[in-house]
Each structure stands twice: as C-alpha cells, then as structure tokens.
Short mmCIF file of N, CA and C in Angstrom, two decimals:
data_model
loop_
_atom_site.label_atom_id
_atom_site.label_comp_id
_atom_site.label_asym_id
_atom_site.label_seq_id
_atom_site.Cartn_x
_atom_site.Cartn_y
_atom_site.Cartn_z
N UNK A 79 -0.43 -74.00 37.48
CA UNK A 79 0.34 -72.70 37.67
C UNK A 79 0.09 -72.05 39.16
N UNK A 80 0.89 -71.65 39.76
CA UNK A 80 0.65 -71.65 41.14
C UNK A 80 -0.87 -70.57 41.58
N UNK A 81 -1.32 -70.62 42.61
CA UNK A 81 -2.47 -69.36 42.90
C UNK A 81 -2.13 -68.37 42.59
N UNK A 82 -1.21 -67.70 42.84
CA UNK A 82 -0.99 -66.22 42.74
C UNK A 82 -1.00 -65.55 41.53
N UNK A 83 -0.07 -66.42 40.87
CA UNK A 83 -0.14 -66.12 39.42
C UNK A 83 -1.18 -66.47 38.44
N UNK A 84 -2.34 -67.24 38.86
CA UNK A 84 -3.56 -67.47 38.79
C UNK A 84 -4.33 -66.03 39.14
N UNK A 85 -4.25 -65.89 40.35
CA UNK A 85 -4.94 -64.44 40.55
C UNK A 85 -4.61 -63.33 39.76
N UNK A 86 -3.24 -63.13 39.54
CA UNK A 86 -2.66 -61.81 39.01
C UNK A 86 -3.42 -61.91 37.54
N UNK A 87 -3.05 -63.09 36.57
CA UNK A 87 -3.98 -62.93 35.63
C UNK A 87 -5.46 -62.58 35.63
N UNK A 88 -6.14 -63.28 36.38
CA UNK A 88 -7.52 -63.06 37.09
C UNK A 88 -7.81 -61.59 36.79
N UNK A 89 -7.23 -61.00 38.06
CA UNK A 89 -7.34 -59.55 38.14
C UNK A 89 -6.60 -59.08 36.73
N UNK A 90 -5.94 -59.18 36.24
CA UNK A 90 -5.28 -58.29 35.37
C UNK A 90 -6.32 -58.60 33.88
N UNK A 91 -7.11 -59.13 33.88
CA UNK A 91 -7.66 -59.52 32.68
C UNK A 91 -9.14 -59.18 32.65
N UNK A 92 -9.95 -58.49 34.02
CA UNK A 92 -11.50 -58.76 33.99
C UNK A 92 -11.54 -57.03 33.19
N UNK A 93 -12.62 -57.76 32.42
CA UNK A 93 -12.71 -55.87 31.51
C UNK A 93 -13.46 -54.93 32.12
N UNK A 94 -12.68 -53.88 31.87
CA UNK A 94 -13.82 -52.67 32.83
C UNK A 94 -13.45 -52.78 34.21
N UNK A 95 -12.94 -53.30 34.87
CA UNK A 95 -12.61 -53.55 36.47
C UNK A 95 -10.88 -53.01 36.61
N UNK A 96 -10.74 -52.53 37.66
CA UNK A 96 -9.50 -52.17 37.87
C UNK A 96 -8.93 -53.41 38.84
N UNK A 97 -7.41 -53.77 37.97
CA UNK A 97 -6.84 -55.02 38.73
C UNK A 97 -6.53 -54.58 40.52
N UNK A 98 -6.67 -55.78 41.00
CA UNK A 98 -6.48 -55.52 42.39
C UNK A 98 -5.17 -55.46 42.87
N UNK A 99 -4.66 -54.25 43.60
CA UNK A 99 -3.61 -53.62 44.30
C UNK A 99 -2.82 -54.77 45.10
N UNK A 100 -3.81 -55.74 46.02
CA UNK A 100 -2.99 -56.32 47.01
C UNK A 100 -2.28 -57.46 46.42
N UNK A 101 -3.06 -57.83 45.17
CA UNK A 101 -2.44 -58.88 44.59
C UNK A 101 -1.56 -58.78 43.70
N UNK A 102 -1.23 -57.59 43.50
CA UNK A 102 -0.35 -57.33 42.24
C UNK A 102 1.29 -56.96 43.17
N UNK A 103 0.81 -56.53 44.42
CA UNK A 103 1.75 -56.04 45.33
C UNK A 103 2.29 -57.44 45.95
N UNK A 104 1.69 -58.13 46.12
CA UNK A 104 1.73 -59.81 46.51
C UNK A 104 3.08 -60.60 45.59
N UNK A 105 2.58 -60.44 44.16
CA UNK A 105 3.32 -60.49 43.30
C UNK A 105 4.65 -59.71 43.04
N UNK A 106 4.42 -58.78 42.76
CA UNK A 106 5.57 -57.70 43.13
C UNK A 106 6.65 -58.58 43.96
N UNK A 107 6.09 -58.20 45.01
CA UNK A 107 7.10 -59.00 46.26
C UNK A 107 7.81 -59.84 46.13
N UNK A 108 7.12 -61.05 45.47
CA UNK A 108 7.55 -62.53 45.51
C UNK A 108 8.48 -62.51 44.35
N UNK A 109 8.36 -61.52 43.23
CA UNK A 109 9.35 -61.15 41.92
C UNK A 109 10.86 -60.88 42.57
N UNK A 110 10.63 -59.91 43.90
CA UNK A 110 11.53 -58.91 44.42
C UNK A 110 12.27 -59.76 45.07
N UNK A 111 12.04 -60.75 45.99
CA UNK A 111 12.36 -61.58 46.72
C UNK A 111 13.40 -62.83 46.13
N UNK A 112 12.89 -63.06 44.88
CA UNK A 112 13.40 -64.03 44.16
C UNK A 112 14.57 -63.04 43.29
N UNK A 113 14.37 -62.05 42.63
CA UNK A 113 15.74 -61.58 41.84
C UNK A 113 16.52 -60.44 42.64
N UNK A 114 16.13 -60.55 44.05
CA UNK A 114 17.26 -59.26 44.30
C UNK A 114 17.42 -60.05 46.01
N UNK A 115 17.98 -60.75 46.06
CA UNK A 115 18.79 -61.60 47.12
C UNK A 115 19.97 -60.68 48.17
N UNK A 116 20.69 -60.04 47.06
CA UNK A 116 22.14 -59.48 47.33
C UNK A 116 22.11 -58.01 46.75
N UNK A 117 21.54 -57.13 47.51
CA UNK A 117 21.23 -56.79 48.84
C UNK A 117 19.52 -57.04 48.95
N UNK A 118 19.30 -57.12 50.00
CA UNK A 118 18.27 -57.88 50.20
C UNK A 118 16.84 -56.81 49.50
N UNK A 119 15.78 -57.51 48.60
CA UNK A 119 14.49 -56.57 48.56
C UNK A 119 14.50 -55.28 49.57
N UNK A 120 14.00 -54.42 49.03
CA UNK A 120 12.69 -53.18 50.02
C UNK A 120 12.09 -52.92 49.22
N UNK A 121 11.35 -52.06 49.95
CA UNK A 121 9.91 -51.60 49.51
C UNK A 121 9.74 -50.86 48.11
N UNK A 122 10.88 -50.40 47.79
CA UNK A 122 11.30 -49.46 46.49
C UNK A 122 11.25 -50.42 45.41
N UNK A 123 11.99 -51.47 45.71
CA UNK A 123 11.97 -52.45 44.90
C UNK A 123 10.76 -53.10 44.23
N UNK A 124 9.75 -53.17 45.50
CA UNK A 124 8.73 -53.81 45.20
C UNK A 124 7.89 -52.80 44.36
N UNK A 125 8.00 -51.44 44.35
CA UNK A 125 7.17 -50.45 43.87
C UNK A 125 7.60 -50.24 42.36
N UNK A 126 8.98 -50.19 42.45
CA UNK A 126 9.65 -50.75 40.77
C UNK A 126 9.31 -51.57 40.06
N UNK A 127 9.23 -53.00 40.54
CA UNK A 127 8.48 -54.11 40.09
C UNK A 127 7.23 -53.82 39.68
N UNK A 128 5.98 -53.49 40.78
CA UNK A 128 4.79 -53.64 40.20
C UNK A 128 4.68 -52.40 39.31
N UNK A 129 5.42 -51.30 39.01
CA UNK A 129 5.24 -50.21 37.95
C UNK A 129 5.44 -51.22 36.50
N UNK A 130 6.92 -51.78 36.71
CA UNK A 130 7.07 -51.93 35.55
C UNK A 130 6.30 -53.35 35.24
N UNK A 131 6.22 -53.94 35.56
CA UNK A 131 5.86 -55.54 35.47
C UNK A 131 3.72 -55.49 35.20
N UNK A 132 3.35 -54.51 36.18
CA UNK A 132 1.91 -54.67 36.00
C UNK A 132 1.51 -53.13 35.79
N UNK A 133 2.25 -52.15 35.43
CA UNK A 133 1.71 -50.79 35.47
C UNK A 133 0.74 -50.43 36.56
N UNK A 134 1.34 -50.86 37.73
CA UNK A 134 0.47 -50.84 39.16
C UNK A 134 1.19 -49.19 39.65
N UNK A 135 0.42 -48.58 40.68
CA UNK A 135 1.24 -47.54 41.27
C UNK A 135 0.39 -47.93 42.63
N UNK A 136 1.46 -48.67 43.54
CA UNK A 136 1.21 -49.12 44.71
C UNK A 136 1.53 -47.72 45.98
N UNK A 137 1.09 -48.09 46.90
CA UNK A 137 1.38 -47.21 48.12
C UNK A 137 2.68 -47.76 49.24
N UNK A 138 3.68 -46.80 49.07
CA UNK A 138 4.80 -47.33 50.11
C UNK A 138 4.62 -48.74 51.39
N UNK A 139 3.12 -48.33 52.08
CA UNK A 139 2.78 -49.25 52.78
C UNK A 139 2.32 -50.36 52.41
N UNK A 140 1.75 -50.22 51.30
CA UNK A 140 1.26 -51.87 50.46
C UNK A 140 2.24 -52.66 50.11
N UNK A 141 3.76 -51.91 49.39
CA UNK A 141 4.76 -52.61 48.82
C UNK A 141 5.34 -53.48 50.14
N UNK A 142 5.63 -52.57 51.39
CA UNK A 142 6.00 -53.17 52.46
C UNK A 142 5.21 -54.23 53.27
N UNK A 143 4.01 -53.97 53.32
CA UNK A 143 3.25 -54.89 53.50
C UNK A 143 3.44 -56.31 52.91
N UNK A 144 3.24 -56.31 51.12
CA UNK A 144 3.54 -57.25 50.78
C UNK A 144 5.08 -58.12 50.67
N UNK A 145 5.82 -57.41 50.96
CA UNK A 145 7.56 -57.64 50.80
C UNK A 145 7.46 -58.75 52.45
N UNK A 146 6.84 -58.14 53.45
CA UNK A 146 7.19 -58.59 54.86
C UNK A 146 6.33 -59.82 54.82
N UNK A 147 4.88 -59.76 53.93
CA UNK A 147 4.10 -61.45 53.93
C UNK A 147 4.99 -62.07 53.26
N UNK A 148 5.64 -61.74 52.04
CA UNK A 148 6.68 -62.36 51.56
C UNK A 148 7.71 -63.34 52.05
N UNK A 149 8.24 -62.29 53.05
CA UNK A 149 9.41 -62.88 53.51
C UNK A 149 8.86 -63.97 54.57
N UNK A 150 7.81 -63.81 55.42
CA UNK A 150 7.31 -64.34 56.32
C UNK A 150 6.90 -66.00 55.52
N UNK A 151 6.38 -66.01 54.54
CA UNK A 151 6.11 -67.07 54.18
C UNK A 151 7.34 -67.93 53.32
N UNK A 152 8.63 -67.67 53.38
CA UNK A 152 9.67 -68.44 53.02
C UNK A 152 10.60 -67.98 51.98
N UNK A 153 10.88 -66.93 52.02
CA UNK A 153 11.84 -66.28 50.63
C UNK A 153 10.83 -66.36 49.74
N UNK A 154 9.48 -66.40 49.48
CA UNK A 154 8.87 -66.17 48.04
C UNK A 154 8.73 -67.60 47.43
N UNK A 155 8.76 -68.42 48.60
CA UNK A 155 8.46 -70.09 48.27
C UNK A 155 6.84 -70.22 48.17
N UNK A 156 6.63 -69.50 48.98
CA UNK A 156 5.08 -69.70 49.08
C UNK A 156 4.07 -69.65 47.71
N UNK A 157 4.38 -68.81 46.92
CA UNK A 157 3.84 -67.99 45.50
C UNK A 157 4.00 -69.20 44.39
N UNK A 158 5.07 -69.93 44.89
CA UNK A 158 5.49 -70.97 43.90
C UNK A 158 6.78 -70.67 42.75
N UNK A 159 7.60 -69.84 43.48
CA UNK A 159 8.45 -68.96 42.67
C UNK A 159 9.60 -70.08 43.79
N UNK A 160 10.59 -70.23 42.71
CA UNK A 160 11.65 -70.92 43.90
C UNK A 160 12.52 -69.64 44.41
N UNK A 161 12.80 -70.15 45.71
CA UNK A 161 13.71 -69.31 46.55
C UNK A 161 14.72 -69.09 46.34
N UNK A 162 15.51 -67.83 46.61
CA UNK A 162 16.58 -67.72 45.67
C UNK A 162 17.81 -68.84 46.32
N UNK A 163 18.48 -69.29 45.08
CA UNK A 163 19.43 -70.63 45.48
C UNK A 163 18.66 -72.05 45.55
N UNK A 164 17.61 -71.89 44.79
CA UNK A 164 16.85 -73.17 45.11
C UNK A 164 16.35 -73.71 44.10
#
C-alpha cells in the first residue's frame, strides 16, 4: 500500500488522538485529482472530499496547499493512485 494511504490509516486509527489534518488534506487532494479531471479539481472539491471521506474539516488554505502539492507531484501519481487516464 502506498505510503500516503498507510499514513492515513495510521492517523485515523490512533485511539484518543486527533487525525493529522495535513495527511488527510493530501489524501483528499489525491482523490480530487483522480476523480475530478474535468473540470479540474479545486479547493472546494478537496474540502468536500475530506469532509465526506474522512470526516475532516480543513481550512481552505490547507485544501489549496494540498491540491497544489499533489498537482506538482504529477497529477495524483505521487501517492500511488493512477493519474487520470493512466
């Protein structure tokens, strides 16, 4: 399993500890780039995915930063999910 998704599982499974928002933002951005190529994903899509998939409430800044990072990494490929069309 790719490193990001192991981090997500670890973050969500720590009893009594809050999940790591940065990791969840990165995961939501990864999903957004894969699932929303047209029109391109934006911070609102990342926020919606984080809320729906991880019950995480992120700031718009966190969402945009994670999305920018995922785009620079190669359209979602960095974290083990295939890029759209790939």
